[in-house]
Coordinates of C-alpha atoms in Angstrom, one line a residue:
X26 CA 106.9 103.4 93.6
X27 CA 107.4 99.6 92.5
X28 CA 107.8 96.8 94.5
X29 CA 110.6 94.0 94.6
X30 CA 110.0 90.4 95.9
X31 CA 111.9 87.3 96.5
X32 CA 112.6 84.2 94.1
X33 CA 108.9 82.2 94.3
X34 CA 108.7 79.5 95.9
X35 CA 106.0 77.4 95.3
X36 CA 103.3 80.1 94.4
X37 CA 104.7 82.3 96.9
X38 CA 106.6 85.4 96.8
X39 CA 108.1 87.4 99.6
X40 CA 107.9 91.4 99.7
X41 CA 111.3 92.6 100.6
X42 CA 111.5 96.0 99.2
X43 CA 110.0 99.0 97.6
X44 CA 111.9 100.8 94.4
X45 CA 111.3 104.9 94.9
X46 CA 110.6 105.9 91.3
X47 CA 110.5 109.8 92.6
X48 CA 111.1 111.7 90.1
X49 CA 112.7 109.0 88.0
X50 CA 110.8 110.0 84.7
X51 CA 113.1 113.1 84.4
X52 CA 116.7 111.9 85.2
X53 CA 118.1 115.3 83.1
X54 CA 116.9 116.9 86.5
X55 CA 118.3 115.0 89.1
X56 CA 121.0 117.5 90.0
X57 CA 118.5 120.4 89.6
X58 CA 115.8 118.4 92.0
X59 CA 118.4 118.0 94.8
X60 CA 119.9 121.3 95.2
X61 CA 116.4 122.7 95.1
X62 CA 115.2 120.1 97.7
X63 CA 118.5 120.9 99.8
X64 CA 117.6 124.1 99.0
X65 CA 114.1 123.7 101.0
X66 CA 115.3 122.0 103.1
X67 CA 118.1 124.3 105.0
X68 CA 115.3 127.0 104.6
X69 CA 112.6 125.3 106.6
X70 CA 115.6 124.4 109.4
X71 CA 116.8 127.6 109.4
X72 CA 113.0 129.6 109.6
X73 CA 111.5 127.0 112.0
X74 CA 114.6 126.5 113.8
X75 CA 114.7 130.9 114.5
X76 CA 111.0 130.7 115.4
X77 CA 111.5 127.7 118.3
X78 CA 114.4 130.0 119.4
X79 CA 113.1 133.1 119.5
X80 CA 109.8 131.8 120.8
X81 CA 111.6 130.0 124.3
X82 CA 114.3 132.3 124.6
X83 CA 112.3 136.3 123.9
X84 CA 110.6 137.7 126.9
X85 CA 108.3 139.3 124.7
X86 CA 106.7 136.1 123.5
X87 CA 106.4 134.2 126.5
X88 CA 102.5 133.7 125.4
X89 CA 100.2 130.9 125.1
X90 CA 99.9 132.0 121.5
X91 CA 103.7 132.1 121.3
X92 CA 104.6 128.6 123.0
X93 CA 102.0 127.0 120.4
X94 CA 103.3 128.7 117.9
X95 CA 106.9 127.7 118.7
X96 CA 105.4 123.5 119.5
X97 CA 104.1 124.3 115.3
X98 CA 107.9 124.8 114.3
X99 CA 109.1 122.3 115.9
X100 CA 106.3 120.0 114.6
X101 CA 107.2 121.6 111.1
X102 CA 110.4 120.3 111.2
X103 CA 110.3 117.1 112.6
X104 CA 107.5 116.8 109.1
X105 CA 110.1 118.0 107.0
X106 CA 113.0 115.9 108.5
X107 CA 110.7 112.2 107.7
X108 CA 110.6 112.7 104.1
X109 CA 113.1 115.1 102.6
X110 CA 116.5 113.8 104.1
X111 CA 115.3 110.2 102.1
X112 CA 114.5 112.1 99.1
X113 CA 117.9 113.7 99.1
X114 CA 119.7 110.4 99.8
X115 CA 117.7 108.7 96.7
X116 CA 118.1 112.0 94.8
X117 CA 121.8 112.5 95.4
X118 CA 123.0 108.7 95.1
X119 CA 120.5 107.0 92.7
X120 CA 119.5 104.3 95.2
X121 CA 116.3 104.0 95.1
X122 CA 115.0 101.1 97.1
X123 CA 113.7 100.9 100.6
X124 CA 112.9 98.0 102.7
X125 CA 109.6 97.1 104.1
X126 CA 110.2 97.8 107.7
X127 CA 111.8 101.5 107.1
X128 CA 109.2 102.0 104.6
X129 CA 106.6 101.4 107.4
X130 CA 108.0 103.2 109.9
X131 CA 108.3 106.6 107.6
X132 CA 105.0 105.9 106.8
X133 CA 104.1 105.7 110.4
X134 CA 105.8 109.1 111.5
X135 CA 104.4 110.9 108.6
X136 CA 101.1 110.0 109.7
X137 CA 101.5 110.4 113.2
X138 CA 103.5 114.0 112.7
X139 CA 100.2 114.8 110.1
X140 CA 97.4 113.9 112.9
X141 CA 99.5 115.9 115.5
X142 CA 99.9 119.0 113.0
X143 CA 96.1 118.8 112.3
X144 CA 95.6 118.6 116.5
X145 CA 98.1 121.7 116.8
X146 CA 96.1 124.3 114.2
X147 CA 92.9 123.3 116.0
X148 CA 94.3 123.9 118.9
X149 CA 96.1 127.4 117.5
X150 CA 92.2 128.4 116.7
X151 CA 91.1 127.8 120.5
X152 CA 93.3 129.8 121.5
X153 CA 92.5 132.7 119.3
X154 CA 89.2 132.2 120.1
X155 CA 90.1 132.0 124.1
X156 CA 92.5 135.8 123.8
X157 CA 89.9 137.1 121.6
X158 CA 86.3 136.1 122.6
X159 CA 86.6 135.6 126.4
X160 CA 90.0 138.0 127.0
X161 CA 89.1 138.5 130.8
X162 CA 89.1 134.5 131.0
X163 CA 92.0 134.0 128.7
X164 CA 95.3 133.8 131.8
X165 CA 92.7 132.1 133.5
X166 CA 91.8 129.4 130.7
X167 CA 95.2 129.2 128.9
X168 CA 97.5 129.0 131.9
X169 CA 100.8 127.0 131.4
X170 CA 99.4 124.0 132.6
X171 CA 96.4 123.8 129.9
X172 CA 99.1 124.8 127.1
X173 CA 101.2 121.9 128.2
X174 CA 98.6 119.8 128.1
X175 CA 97.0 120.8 125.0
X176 CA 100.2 120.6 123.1
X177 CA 101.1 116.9 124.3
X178 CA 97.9 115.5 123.9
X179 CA 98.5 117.0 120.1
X180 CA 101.9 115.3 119.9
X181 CA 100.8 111.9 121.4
X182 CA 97.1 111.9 120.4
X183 CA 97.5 110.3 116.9
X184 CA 100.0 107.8 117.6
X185 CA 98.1 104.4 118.4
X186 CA 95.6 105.0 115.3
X187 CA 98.2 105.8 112.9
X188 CA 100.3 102.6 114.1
X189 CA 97.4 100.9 113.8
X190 CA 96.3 102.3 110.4
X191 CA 100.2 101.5 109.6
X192 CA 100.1 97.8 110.1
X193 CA 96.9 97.3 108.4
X194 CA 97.9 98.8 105.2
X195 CA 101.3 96.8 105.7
X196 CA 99.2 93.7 106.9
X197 CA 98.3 93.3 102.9
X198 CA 99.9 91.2 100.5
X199 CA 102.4 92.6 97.9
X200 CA 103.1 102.1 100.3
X201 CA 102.3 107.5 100.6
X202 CA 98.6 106.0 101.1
X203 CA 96.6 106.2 99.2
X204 CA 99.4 105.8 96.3
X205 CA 100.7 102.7 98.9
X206 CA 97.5 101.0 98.6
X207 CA 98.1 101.3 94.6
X208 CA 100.9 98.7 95.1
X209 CA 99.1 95.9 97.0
X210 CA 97.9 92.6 95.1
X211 CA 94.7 91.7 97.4
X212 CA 91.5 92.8 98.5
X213 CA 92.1 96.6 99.7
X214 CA 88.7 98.2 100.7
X215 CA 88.5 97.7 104.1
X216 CA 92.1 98.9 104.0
X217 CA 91.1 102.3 102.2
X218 CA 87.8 102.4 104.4
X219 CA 89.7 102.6 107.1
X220 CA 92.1 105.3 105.4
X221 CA 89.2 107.4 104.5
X222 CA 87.3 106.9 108.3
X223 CA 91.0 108.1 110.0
X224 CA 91.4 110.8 107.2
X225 CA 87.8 112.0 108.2
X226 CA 88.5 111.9 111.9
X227 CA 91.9 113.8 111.8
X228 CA 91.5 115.9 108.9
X229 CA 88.0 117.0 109.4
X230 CA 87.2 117.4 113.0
X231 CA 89.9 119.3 113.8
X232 CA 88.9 121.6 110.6
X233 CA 85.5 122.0 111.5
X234 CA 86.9 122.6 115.0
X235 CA 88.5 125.4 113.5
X236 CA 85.7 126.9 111.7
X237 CA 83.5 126.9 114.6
X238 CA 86.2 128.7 116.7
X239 CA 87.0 131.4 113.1
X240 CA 83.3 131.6 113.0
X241 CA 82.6 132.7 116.5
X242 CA 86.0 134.5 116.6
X243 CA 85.2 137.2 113.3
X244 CA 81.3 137.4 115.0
X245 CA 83.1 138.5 118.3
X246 CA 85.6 141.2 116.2
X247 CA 82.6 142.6 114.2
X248 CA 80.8 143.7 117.1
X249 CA 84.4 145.8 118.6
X250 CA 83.8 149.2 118.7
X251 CA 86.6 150.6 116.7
X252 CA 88.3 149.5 113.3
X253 CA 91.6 150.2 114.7
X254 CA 90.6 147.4 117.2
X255 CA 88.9 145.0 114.6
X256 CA 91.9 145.2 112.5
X257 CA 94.5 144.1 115.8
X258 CA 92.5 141.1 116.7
X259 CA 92.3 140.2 112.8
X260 CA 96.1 140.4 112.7
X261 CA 96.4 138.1 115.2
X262 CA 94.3 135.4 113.5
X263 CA 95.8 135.9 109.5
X264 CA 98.6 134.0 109.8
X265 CA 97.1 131.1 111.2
X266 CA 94.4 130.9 108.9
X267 CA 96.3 131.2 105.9
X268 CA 98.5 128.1 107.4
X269 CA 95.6 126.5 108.3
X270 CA 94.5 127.0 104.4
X271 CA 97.2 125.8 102.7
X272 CA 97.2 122.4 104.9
X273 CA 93.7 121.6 105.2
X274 CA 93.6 122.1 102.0
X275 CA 95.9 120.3 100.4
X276 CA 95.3 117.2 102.6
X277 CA 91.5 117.3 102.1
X278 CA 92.2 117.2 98.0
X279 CA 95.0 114.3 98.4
X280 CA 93.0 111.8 101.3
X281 CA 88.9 112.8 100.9
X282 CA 88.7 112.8 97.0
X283 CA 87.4 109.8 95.1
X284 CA 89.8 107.0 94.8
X285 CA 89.0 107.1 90.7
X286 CA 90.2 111.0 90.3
X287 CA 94.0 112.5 89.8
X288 CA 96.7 110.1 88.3
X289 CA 100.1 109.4 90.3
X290 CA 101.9 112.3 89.2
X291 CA 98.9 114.6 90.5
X292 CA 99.7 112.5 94.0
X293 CA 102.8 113.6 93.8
X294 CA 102.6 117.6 93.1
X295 CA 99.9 117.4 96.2
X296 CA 101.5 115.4 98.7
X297 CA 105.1 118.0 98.0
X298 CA 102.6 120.9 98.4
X299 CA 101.4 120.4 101.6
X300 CA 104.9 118.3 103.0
X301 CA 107.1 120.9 102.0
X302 CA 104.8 124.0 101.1
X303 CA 103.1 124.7 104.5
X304 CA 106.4 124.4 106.1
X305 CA 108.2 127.1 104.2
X306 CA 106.0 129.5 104.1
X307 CA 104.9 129.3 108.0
X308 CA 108.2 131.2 109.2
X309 CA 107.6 133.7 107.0
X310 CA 104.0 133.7 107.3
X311 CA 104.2 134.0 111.1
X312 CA 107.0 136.9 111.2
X313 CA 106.6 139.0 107.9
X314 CA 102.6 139.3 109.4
X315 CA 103.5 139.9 113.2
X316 CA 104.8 142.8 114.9
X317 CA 106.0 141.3 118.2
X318 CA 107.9 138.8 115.9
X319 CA 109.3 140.9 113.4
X320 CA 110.6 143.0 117.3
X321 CA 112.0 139.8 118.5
X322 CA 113.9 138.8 115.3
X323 CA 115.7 142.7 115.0
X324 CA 116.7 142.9 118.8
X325 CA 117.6 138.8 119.2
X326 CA 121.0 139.2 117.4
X327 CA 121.9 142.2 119.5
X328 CA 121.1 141.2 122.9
X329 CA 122.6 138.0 122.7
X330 CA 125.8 139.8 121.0
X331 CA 125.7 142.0 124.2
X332 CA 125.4 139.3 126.5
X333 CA 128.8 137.2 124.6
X334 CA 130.6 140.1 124.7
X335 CA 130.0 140.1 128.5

């Protein structure tokens, strides 16, 4: 990403627009980089999309486990739908540039969407630990009240941070942070202090959240009786923890490593793994590795078929 400004005046210049180099270096695979990304794209609509369906309309999965998992999808493809529909335009018409304001405001959503999806798997892992670790309790604890509440404090709980994470990184003079903060001309280490404190905050709490709840969660299936048991309550829990993996990871290597390590093409391999990675395997992640979803999705067609043809 490069930057465009204004005629000076005086010793002044004006920022008025960024210049998405993208995958400029290889222009032989333009054509080949945006069917693949269209590609990816209908894919994560299409297995997201069935999952929110399936998971609001099946009787079978009206759940706490289910409705988060459904809030996930949804959350996966509002992600997707920030950053891949721009990439597509740029891709597909070879403009490149983007202004200031929508370059702050896709910033803003990405980061606000991010926080949220990092407050949603932490909140996935309470739940496990709720059903599996205190099952008598769990109706009790995780009534549709507490799920509605636990998934809108996840949507809304990141917002006035990020914007205000936002508008100090846009605040500097000349912008995916860290590779934004690459761009600006002045002082930036407050700026990245306060990129590393908010990574730490919503990146690591809600991790370590998780591990606390995984850690008491395999203690509690250890001490089941039966194997046949200790392998059900692990089945419910795989999924989730390999999502919760291939996020965590991926945003722990791109925001918490030293500002001195990876170049910007390293960036860029990390930030597509976890913005479009996580995404397209969490459909199949969630249905290929659950019974009562892989149920759903082979009598859904059918029952709705029989209920047109009424």
């Amino acid at each position: 990403m490069e930057h465009q400004e204004k005629a000076p005046e005086g010793n002044l210049t004006k920022l008025m627009e960024f210049v998405l180099l993208d995958f400029a270096d290889v222009p032989h695979l333009q054509k080949f980089l945006f069917g693949l990304f269209l590609l990816i794209y209908i894919i994560i609509l299409m297995g997201n999309g069935i999952i929110v369906l399936i998971t609001k309309l099946d009787p079978g999965l009206q759940t706490p486990m289910y409705f988060f998992l459904g809030n996930f999808s949804l959350l996966e493809i509002c992600y997707v739908s920030v950053t891949l529909p721009r990439m597509l335009t740029s891709l597909g018409t070879q403009r490149r540039t983007i202004s200031l304001v929508a370059c702050a405001t896709q910033m803003c959503f990405i980061l606000t969407l991010g926080a949220t999806e990092c407050f949603h798997l932490a909140v996935m892992a309470c739940d496990r630990y709720a059903a599996i670790c205190s099952p008598l309790r769990y109706p009790l604890v995780m009534n549709p009240k507490v799920c509605v509440q636990l998934a809108a404090g996840s949507w809304i709980s990141g917002i006035p941070t990020q914007i205000g994470q936002t508008c100090q990184t846009f605040s500097l003079p000349f912008c995916d942070i860290p590779l934004i903060l690459k761009l600006a001309c002045g002082d930036t280490f407050l700026t990245e202090l306060l990129v590393f404190g908010v990574a730490a905050l919503f990146v690591l709490v809600p991790f370590l959240l998780i591990l606390v709840s995984y850690g008491k969660i395999i203690s509690t299936i250890l001490k089941l009786p039966s194997a046949t048991s200790r392998g059900k309550a692990l089945s419910t829990c795989s999924s989730h923890l390999m999502v919760v993996a291939l996020f965590f990871g991926s945003a722990i290597v791109t925001y918490l490593r030293p500002k001195t390590q990876g170049s910007a093409g390293t960036d860029k391999v990390r930030s597509l793994f976890y913005t479009i990675v996580t995404p397209v395997f969490n459909p199949m992640m969630y249905s290929l590795r659950n019974k009562d979803v892989m149920m759903a999705l082979r009598k859904w067609p059918g029952r709705h078929l029989s209920s047109w043809k009424k």
